PDB file of C-alpha atoms and ligand atoms in Angstrom:
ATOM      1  CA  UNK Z   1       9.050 -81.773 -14.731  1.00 49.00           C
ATOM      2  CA  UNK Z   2       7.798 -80.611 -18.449  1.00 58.00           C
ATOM      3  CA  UNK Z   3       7.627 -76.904 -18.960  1.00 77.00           C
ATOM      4  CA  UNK Z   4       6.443 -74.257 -15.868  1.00 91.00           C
ATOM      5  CA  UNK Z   5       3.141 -74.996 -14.231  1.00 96.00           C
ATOM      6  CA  UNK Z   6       0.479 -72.657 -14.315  1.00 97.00           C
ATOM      7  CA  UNK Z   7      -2.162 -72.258 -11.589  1.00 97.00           C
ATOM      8  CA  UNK Z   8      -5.198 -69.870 -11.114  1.00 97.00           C
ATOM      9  CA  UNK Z   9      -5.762 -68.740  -7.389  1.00 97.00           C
ATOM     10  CA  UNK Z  10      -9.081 -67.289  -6.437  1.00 95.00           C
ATOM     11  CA  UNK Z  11      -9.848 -65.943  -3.459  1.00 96.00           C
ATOM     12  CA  UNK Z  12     -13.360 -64.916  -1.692  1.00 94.00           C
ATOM     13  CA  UNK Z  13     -14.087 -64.013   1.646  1.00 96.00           C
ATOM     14  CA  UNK Z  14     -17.449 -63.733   3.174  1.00 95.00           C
ATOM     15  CA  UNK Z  15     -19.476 -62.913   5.865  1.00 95.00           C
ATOM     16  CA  UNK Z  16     -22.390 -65.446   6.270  1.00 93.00           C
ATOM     17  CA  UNK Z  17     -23.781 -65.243   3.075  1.00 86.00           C
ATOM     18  CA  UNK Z  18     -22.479 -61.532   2.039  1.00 85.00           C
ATOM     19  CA  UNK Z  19     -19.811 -61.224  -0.263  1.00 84.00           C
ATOM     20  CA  UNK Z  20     -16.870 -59.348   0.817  1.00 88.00           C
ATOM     21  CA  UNK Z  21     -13.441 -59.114  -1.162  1.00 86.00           C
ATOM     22  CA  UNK Z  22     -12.582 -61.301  -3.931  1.00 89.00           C
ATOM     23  CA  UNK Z  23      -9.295 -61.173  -5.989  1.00 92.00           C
ATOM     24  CA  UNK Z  24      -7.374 -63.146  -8.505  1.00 92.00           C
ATOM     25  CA  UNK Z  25      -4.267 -64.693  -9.460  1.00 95.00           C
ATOM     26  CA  UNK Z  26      -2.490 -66.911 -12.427  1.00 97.00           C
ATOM     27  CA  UNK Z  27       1.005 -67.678 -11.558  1.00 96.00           C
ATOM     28  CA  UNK Z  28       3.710 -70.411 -11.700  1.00 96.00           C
ATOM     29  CA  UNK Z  29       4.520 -72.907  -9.290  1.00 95.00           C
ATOM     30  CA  UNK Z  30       7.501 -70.813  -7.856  1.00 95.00           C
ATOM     31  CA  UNK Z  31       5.280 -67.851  -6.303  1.00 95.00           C
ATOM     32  CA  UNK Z  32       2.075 -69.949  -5.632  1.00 97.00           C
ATOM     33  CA  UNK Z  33       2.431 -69.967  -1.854  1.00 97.00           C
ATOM     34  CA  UNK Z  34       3.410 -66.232  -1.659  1.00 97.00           C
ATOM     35  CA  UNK Z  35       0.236 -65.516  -3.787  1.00 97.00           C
ATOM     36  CA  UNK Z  36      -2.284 -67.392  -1.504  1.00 98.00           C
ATOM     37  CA  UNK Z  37      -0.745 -65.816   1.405  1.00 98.00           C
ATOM     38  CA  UNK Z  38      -1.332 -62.621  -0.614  1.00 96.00           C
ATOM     39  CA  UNK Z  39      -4.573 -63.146  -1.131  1.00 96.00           C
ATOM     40  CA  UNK Z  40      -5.754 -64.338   2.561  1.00 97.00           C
ATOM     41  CA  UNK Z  41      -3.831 -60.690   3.662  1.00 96.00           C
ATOM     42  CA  UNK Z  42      -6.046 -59.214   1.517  1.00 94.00           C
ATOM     43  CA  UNK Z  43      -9.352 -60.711   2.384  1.00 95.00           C
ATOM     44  CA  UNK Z  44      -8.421 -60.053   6.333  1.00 96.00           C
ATOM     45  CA  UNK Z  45      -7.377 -55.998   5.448  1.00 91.00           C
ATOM     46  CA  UNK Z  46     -11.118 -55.541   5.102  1.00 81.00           C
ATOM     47  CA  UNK Z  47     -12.580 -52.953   7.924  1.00 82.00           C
ATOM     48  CA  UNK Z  48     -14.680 -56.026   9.111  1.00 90.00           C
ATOM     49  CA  UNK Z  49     -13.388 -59.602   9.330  1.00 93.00           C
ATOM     50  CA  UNK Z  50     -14.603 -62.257   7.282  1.00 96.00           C
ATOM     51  CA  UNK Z  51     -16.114 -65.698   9.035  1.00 95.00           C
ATOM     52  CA  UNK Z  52     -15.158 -67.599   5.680  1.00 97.00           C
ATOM     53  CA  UNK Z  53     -12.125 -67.087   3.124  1.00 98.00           C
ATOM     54  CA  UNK Z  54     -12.323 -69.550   0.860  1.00 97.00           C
ATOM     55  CA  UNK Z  55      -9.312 -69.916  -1.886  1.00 98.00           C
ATOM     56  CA  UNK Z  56      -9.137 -72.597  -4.561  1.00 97.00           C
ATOM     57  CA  UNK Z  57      -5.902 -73.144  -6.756  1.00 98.00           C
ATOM     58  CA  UNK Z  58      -6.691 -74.894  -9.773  1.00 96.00           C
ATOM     59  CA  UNK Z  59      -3.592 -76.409 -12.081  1.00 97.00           C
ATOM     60  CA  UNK Z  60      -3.922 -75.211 -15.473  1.00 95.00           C
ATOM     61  CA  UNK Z  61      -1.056 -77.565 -16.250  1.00 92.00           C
ATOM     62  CA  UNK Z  62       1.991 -76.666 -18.098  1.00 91.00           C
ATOM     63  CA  UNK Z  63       0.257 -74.704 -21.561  1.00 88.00           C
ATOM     64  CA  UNK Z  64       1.745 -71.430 -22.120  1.00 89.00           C
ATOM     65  CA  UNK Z  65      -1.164 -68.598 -21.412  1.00 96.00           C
ATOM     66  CA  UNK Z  66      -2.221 -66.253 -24.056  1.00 97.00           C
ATOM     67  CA  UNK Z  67      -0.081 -62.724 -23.853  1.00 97.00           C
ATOM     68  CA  UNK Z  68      -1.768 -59.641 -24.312  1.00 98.00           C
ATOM     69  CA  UNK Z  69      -0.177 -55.835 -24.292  1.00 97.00           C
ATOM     70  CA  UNK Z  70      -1.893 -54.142 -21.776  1.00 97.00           C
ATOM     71  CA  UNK Z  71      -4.346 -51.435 -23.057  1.00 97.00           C
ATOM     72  CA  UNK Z  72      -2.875 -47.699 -22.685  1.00 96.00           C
ATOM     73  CA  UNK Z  73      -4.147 -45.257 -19.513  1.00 96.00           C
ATOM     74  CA  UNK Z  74      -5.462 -42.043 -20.491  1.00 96.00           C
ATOM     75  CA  UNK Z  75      -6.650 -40.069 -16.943  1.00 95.00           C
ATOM     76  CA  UNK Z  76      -9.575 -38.216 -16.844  1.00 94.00           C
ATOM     77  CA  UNK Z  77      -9.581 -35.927 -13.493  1.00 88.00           C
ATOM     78  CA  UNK Z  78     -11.868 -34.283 -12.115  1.00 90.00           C
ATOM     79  CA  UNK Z  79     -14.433 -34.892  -8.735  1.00 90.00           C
ATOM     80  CA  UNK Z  80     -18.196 -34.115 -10.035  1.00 96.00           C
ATOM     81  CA  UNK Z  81     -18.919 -37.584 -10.414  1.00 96.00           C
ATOM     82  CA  UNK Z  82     -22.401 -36.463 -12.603  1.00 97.00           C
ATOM     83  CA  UNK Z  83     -19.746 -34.578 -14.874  1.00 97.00           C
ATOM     84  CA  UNK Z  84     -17.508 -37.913 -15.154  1.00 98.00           C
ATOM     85  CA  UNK Z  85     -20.633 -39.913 -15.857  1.00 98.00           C
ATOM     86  CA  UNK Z  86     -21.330 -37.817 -18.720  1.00 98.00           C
ATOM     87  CA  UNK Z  87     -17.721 -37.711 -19.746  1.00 98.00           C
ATOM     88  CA  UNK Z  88     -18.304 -41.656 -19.902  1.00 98.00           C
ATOM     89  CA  UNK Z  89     -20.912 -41.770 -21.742  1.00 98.00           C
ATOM     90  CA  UNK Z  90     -19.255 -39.465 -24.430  1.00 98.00           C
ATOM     91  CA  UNK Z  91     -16.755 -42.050 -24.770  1.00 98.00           C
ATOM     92  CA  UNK Z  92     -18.808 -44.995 -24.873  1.00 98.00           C
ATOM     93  CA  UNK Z  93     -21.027 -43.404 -27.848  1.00 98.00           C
ATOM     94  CA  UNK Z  94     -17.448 -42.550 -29.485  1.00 98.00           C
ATOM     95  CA  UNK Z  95     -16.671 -46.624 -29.463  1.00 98.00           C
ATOM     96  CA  UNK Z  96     -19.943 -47.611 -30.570  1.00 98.00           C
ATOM     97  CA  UNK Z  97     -22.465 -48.342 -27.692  1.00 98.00           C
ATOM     98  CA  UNK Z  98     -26.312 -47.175 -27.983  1.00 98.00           C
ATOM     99  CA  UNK Z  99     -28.279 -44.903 -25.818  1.00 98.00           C
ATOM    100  CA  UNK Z 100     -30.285 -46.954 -24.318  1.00 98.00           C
ATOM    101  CA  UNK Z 101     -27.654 -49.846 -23.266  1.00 98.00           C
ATOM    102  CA  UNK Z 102     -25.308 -46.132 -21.768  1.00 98.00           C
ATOM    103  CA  UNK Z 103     -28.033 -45.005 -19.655  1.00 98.00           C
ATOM    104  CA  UNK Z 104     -29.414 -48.447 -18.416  1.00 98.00           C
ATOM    105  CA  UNK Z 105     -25.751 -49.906 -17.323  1.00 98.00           C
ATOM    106  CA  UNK Z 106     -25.678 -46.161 -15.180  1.00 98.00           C
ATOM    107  CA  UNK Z 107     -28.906 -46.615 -13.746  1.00 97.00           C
ATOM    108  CA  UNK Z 108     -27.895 -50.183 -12.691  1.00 97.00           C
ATOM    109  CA  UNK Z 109     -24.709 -49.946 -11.921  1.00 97.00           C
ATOM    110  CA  UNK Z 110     -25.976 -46.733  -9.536  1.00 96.00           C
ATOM    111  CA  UNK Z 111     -28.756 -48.628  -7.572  1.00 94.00           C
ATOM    112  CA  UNK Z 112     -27.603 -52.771  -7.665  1.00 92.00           C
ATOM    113  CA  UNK Z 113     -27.720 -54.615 -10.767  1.00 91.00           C
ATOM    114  CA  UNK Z 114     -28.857 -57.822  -9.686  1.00 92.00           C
ATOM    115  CA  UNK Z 115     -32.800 -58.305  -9.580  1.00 92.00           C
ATOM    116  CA  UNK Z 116     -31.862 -58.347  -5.965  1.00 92.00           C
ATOM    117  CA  UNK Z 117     -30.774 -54.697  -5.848  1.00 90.00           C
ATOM    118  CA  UNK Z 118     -27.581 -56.039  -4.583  1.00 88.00           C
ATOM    119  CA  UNK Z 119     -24.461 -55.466  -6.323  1.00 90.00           C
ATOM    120  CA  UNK Z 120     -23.532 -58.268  -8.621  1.00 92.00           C
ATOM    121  CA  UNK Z 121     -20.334 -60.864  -8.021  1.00 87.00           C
ATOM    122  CA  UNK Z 122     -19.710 -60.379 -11.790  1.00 94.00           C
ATOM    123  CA  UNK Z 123     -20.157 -58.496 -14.668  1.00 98.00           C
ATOM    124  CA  UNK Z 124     -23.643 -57.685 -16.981  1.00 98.00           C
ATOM    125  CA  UNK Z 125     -23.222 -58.610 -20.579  1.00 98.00           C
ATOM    126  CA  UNK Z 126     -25.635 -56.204 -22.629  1.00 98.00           C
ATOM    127  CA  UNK Z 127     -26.515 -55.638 -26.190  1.00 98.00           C
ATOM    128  CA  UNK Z 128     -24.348 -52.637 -27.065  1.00 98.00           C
ATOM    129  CA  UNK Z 129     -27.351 -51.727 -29.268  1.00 98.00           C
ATOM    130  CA  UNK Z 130     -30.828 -52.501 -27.772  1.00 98.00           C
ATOM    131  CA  UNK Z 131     -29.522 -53.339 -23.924  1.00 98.00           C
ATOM    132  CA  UNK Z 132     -31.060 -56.518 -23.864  1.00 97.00           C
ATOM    133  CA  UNK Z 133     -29.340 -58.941 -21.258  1.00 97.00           C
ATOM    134  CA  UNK Z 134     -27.128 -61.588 -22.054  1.00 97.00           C
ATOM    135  CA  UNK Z 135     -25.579 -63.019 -18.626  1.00 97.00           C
ATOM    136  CA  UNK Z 136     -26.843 -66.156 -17.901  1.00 95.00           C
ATOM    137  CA  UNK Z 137     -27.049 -65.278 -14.370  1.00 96.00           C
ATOM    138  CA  UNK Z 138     -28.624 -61.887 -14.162  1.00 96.00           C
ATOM    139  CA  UNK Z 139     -27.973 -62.177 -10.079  1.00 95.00           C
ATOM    140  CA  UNK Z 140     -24.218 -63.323 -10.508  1.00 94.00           C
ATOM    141  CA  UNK Z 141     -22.911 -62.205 -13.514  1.00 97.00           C
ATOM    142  CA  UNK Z 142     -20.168 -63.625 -15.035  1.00 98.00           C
ATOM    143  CA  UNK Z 143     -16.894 -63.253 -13.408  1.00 94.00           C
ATOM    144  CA  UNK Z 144     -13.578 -62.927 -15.498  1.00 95.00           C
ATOM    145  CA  UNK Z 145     -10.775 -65.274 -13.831  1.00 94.00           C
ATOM    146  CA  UNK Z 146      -7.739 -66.627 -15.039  1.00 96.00           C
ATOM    147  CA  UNK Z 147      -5.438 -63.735 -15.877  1.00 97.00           C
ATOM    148  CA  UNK Z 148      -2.513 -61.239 -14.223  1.00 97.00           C
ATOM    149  CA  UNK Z 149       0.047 -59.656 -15.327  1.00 96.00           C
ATOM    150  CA  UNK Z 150       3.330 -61.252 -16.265  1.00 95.00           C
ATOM    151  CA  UNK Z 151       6.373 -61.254 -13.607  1.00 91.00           C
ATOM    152  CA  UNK Z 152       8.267 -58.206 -15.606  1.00 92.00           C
ATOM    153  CA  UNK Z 153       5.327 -56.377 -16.424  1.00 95.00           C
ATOM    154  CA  UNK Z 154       4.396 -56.510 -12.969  1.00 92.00           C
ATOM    155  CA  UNK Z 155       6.848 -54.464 -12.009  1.00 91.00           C
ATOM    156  CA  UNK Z 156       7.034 -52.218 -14.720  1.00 94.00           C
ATOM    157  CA  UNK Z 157       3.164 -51.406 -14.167  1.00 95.00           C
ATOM    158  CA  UNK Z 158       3.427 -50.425 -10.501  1.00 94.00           C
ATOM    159  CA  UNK Z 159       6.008 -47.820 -11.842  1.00 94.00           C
ATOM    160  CA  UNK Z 160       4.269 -46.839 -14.749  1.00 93.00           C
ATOM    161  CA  UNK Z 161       1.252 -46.245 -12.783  1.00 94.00           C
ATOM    162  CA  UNK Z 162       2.843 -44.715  -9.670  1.00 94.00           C
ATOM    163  CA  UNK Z 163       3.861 -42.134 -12.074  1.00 93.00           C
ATOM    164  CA  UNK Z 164       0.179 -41.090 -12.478  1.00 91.00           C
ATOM    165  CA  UNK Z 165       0.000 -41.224  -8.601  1.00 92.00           C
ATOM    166  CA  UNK Z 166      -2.174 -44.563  -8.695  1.00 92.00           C
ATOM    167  CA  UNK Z 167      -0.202 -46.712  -6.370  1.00 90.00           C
ATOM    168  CA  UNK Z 168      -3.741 -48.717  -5.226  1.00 88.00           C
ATOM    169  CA  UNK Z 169      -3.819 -52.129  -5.888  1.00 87.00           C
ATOM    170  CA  UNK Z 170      -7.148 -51.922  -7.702  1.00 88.00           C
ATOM    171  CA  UNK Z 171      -6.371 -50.104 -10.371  1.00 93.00           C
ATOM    172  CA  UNK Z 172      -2.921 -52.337 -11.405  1.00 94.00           C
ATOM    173  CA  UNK Z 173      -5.955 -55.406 -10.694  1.00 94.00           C
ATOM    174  CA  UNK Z 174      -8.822 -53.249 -13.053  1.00 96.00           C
ATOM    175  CA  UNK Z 175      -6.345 -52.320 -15.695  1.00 97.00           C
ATOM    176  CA  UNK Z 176      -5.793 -55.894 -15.982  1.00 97.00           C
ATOM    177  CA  UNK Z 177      -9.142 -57.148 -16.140  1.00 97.00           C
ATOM    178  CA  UNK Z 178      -9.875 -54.804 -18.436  1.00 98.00           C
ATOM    179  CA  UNK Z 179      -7.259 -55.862 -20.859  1.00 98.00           C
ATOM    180  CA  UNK Z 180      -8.464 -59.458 -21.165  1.00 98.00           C
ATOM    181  CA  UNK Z 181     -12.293 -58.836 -21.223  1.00 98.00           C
ATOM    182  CA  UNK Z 182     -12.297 -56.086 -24.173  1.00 98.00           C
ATOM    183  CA  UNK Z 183     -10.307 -58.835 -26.006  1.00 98.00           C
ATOM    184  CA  UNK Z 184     -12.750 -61.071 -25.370  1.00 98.00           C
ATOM    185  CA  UNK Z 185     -15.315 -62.168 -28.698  1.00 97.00           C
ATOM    186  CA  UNK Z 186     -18.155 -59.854 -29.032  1.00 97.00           C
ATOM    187  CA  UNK Z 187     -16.906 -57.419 -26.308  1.00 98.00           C
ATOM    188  CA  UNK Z 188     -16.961 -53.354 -27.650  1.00 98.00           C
ATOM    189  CA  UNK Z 189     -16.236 -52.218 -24.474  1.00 98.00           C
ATOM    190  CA  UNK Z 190     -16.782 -52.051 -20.555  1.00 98.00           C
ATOM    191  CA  UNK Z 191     -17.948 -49.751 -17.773  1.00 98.00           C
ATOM    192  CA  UNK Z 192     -16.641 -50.187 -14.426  1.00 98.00           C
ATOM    193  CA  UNK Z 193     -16.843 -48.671 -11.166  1.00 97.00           C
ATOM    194  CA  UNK Z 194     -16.205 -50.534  -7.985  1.00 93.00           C
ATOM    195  CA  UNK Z 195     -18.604 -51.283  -5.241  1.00 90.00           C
ATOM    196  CA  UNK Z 196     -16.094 -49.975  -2.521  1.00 88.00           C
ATOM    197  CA  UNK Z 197     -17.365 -47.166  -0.583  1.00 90.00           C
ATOM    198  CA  UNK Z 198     -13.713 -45.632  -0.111  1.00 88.00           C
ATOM    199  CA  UNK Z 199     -12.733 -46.327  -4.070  1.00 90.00           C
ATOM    200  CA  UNK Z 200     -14.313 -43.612  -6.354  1.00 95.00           C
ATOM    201  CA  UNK Z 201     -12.730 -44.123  -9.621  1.00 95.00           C
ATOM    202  CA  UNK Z 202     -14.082 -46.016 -12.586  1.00 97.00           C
ATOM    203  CA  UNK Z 203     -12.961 -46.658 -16.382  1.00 98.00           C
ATOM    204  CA  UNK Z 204     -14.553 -46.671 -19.503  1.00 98.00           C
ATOM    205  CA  UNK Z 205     -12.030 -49.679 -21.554  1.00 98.00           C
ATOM    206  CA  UNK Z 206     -12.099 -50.902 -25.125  1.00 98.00           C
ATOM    207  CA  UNK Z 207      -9.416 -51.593 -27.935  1.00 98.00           C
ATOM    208  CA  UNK Z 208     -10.006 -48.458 -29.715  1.00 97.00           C
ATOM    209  CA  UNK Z 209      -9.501 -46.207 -26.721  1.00 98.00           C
ATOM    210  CA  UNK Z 210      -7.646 -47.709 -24.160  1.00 98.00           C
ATOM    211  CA  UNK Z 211      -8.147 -47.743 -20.585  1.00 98.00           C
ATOM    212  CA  UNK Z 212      -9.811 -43.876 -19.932  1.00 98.00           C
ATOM    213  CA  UNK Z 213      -9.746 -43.754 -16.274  1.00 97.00           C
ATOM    214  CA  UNK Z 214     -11.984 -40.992 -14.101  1.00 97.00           C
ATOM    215  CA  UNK Z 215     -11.578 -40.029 -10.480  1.00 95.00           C
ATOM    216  CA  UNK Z 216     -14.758 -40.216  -9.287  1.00 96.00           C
ATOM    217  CA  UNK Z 217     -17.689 -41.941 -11.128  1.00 97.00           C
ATOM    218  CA  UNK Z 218     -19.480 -42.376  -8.007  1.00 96.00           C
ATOM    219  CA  UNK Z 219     -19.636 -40.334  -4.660  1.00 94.00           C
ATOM    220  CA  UNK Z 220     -17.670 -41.413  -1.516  1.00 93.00           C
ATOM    221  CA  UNK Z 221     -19.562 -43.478   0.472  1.00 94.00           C
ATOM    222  CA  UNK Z 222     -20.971 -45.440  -2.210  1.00 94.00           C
ATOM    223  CA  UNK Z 223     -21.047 -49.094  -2.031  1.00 92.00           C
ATOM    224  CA  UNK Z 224     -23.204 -49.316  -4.935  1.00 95.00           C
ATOM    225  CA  UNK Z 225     -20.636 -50.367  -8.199  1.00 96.00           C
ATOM    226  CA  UNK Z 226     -20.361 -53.086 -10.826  1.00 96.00           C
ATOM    227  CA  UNK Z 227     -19.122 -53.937 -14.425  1.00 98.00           C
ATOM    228  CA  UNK Z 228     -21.043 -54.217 -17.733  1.00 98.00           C
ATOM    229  CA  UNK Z 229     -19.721 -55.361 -20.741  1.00 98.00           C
ATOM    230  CA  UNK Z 230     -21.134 -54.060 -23.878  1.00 98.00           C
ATOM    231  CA  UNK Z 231     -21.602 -56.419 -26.834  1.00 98.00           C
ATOM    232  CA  UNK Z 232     -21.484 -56.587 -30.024  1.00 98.00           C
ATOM    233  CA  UNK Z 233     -25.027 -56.757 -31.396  1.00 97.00           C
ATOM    234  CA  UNK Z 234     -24.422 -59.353 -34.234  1.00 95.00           C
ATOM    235  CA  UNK Z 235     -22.445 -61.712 -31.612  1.00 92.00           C
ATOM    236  CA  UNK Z 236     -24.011 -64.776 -31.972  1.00 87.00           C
ATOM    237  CA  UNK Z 237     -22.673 -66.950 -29.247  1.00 93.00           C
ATOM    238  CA  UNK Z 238     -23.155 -65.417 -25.387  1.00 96.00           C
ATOM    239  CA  UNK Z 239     -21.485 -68.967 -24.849  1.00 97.00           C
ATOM    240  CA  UNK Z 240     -18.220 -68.688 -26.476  1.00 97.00           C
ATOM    241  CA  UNK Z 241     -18.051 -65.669 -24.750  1.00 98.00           C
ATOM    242  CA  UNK Z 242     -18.593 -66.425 -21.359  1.00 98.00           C
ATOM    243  CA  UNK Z 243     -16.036 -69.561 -22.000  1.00 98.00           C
ATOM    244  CA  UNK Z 244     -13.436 -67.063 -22.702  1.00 98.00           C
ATOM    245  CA  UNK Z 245     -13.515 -64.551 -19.474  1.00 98.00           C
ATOM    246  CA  UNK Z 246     -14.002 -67.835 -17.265  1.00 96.00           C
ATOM    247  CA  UNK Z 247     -11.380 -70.639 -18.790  1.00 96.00           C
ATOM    248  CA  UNK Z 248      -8.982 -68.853 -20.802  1.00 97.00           C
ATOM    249  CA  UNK Z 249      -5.455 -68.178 -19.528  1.00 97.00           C
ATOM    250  CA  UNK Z 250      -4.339 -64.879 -20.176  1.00 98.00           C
ATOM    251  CA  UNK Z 251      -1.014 -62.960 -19.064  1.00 97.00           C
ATOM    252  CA  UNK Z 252      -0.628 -59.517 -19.247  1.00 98.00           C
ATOM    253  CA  UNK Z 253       2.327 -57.189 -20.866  1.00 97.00           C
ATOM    254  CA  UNK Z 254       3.316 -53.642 -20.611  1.00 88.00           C
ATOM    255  CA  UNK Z 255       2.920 -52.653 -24.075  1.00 75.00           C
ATOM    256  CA  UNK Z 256       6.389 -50.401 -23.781  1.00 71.00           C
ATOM    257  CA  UNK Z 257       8.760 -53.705 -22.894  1.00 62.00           C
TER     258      UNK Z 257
HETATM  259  P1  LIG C   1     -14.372 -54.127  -7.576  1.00 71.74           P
HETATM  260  O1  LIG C   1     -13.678 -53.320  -8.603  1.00 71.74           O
HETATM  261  O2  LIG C   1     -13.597 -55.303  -7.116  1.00 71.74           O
HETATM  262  O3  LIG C   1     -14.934 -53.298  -6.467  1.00 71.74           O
HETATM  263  O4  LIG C   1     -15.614 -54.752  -8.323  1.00 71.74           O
HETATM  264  C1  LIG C   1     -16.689 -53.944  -8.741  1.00 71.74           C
HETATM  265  C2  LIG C   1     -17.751 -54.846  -9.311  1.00 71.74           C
HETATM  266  O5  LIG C   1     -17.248 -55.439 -10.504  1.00 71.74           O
HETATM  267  C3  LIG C   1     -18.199 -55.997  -8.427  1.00 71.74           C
HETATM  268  O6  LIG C   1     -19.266 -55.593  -7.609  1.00 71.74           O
HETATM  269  C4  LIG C   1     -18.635 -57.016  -9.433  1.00 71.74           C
HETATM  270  O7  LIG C   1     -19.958 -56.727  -9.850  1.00 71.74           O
HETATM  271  C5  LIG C   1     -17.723 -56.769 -10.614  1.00 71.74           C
HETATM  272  N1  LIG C   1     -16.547 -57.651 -10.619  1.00 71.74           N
HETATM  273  C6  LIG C   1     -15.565 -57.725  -9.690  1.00 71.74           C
HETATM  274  N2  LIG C   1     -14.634 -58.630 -10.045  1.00 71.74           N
HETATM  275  C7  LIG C   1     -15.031 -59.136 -11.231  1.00 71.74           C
HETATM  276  C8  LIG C   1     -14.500 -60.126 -12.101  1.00 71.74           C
HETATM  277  N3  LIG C   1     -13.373 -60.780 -11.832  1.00 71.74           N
HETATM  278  N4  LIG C   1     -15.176 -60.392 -13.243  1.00 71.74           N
HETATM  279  C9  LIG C   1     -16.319 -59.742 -13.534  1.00 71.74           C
HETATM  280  N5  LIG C   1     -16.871 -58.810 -12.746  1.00 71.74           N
HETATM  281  C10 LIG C   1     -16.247 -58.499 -11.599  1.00 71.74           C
END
């Protein structure tokens, strides 16, 4: 065979037509069965079970992915989730987002961003200035695939992390989302807090300031969460883009290795 194989694994589980988990992988040939079996563990650890897991492994044949360092965690504690939200916004204004596109991606993100009130399957792309938006699929979003961490960073992460006392798998999984979509063309930053009623935390992540991680962006309980990507306002292709979270193959490193 020429060169290591690359595939992306994607897994979602549902019940009839509700979304329930969803996760990603993008791994080599060696580890691909332990990976699916990861991923069907995963979808069946939910408190309900699905009726339908669905996982498709694509071969993205033998082309070295793009490496990226991963972007650096600062914490920001703390459990007054109105507080944090504040905090957040701070640091979005600091990178270069508007008003208007702050307080709209909270209000959304707070009561279901698709027109559906339901939370979203993927991200919102809006105008970092005027918070116009730019998804093609205001119901769906756009959904960032085709990246993980690389086999040694892996490791090193869980570590690294554990020593901030986040062991969950989400944030290792967030922390590498987030690397490849602030690299992405246009992107000044994202917001993110997750639609799980037991997860609280949420980031603010861009290339100027890292990863900024907060406890609680949302109350327990919750199940209302999503992410929105802020863009640059003189981005002229939405397309090029959305081509970029969906198709391109990135791998992520510890930036210390
Ligand atoms: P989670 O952190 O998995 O709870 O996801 C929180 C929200 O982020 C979801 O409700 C989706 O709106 C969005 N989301 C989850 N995964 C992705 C992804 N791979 N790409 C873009 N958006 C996502």
């Amino acid at each position: 065979m020429n060169g290591t194989l690359y595939y992306s694994v994607r897994m979602h589980a549902s019940i009839g037509s509700k979304h329930l988990s969803g996760a990603e992988r993008l791994v080599t040939t060696t580890v691909l069965d332990r990976a699916v079996s990861e991923l069907v563990s995963r979808a069946l650890s939910k408190r309900v079970a699905p009726d339908q897991i669905t996982v498709t492994i694509d071969c993205l044949g033998a082309g070295r992915p793009r490496i990226l360092k991963s972007l650096d965690v600062t914490m920001m504690p703390g459990d007054d989730y109105r507080a944090a939200r504040i905090a957040a916004s701070k640091v979005l204004r600091e990178i270069g987002v508007s008003d208007i596109p702050i307080n709209l991606a909270l209000d959304l993100l707070s009561r279901g961003a698709a027109p559906s009130r339901q939370n979203m399957r993927g991200a919102i792309l809006m105008d970092g200035l005027t918070g116009g938006r730019l998804e093609p699929d205001q119901e769906r979003g756009v959904r960032a695939t085709r990246f993980d961490w690389t086999p040694e960073a892996d490791h090193l992460i869980r570590t690294k992390l554990a020593g901030y006392g986040l062991s969950h798998f989400r944030t290792r999984e967030a922390l590498a989302l987030a690397t490849k979509v602030v690299h992405g063309p246009g992107v000044i930053a994202e917001l993110c807090w997750s639609d799980d009623p037991d997860y609280t935390a949420g980031y603010v992540a861009s290339r100027s300031k890292g990863y900024v991680r907060f406890s609680f962006l949302k109350q327990a309980g919750n199940n209302r969460g999503g992410r929105v990507l802020f863009i640059d306002h003189q981005m002229s292709s939405i397309q090029r883009l959305v081509d970029y979270l969906q198709n391109e193959a990135v791998l992520i490193d510890c930036p210390d290795r």
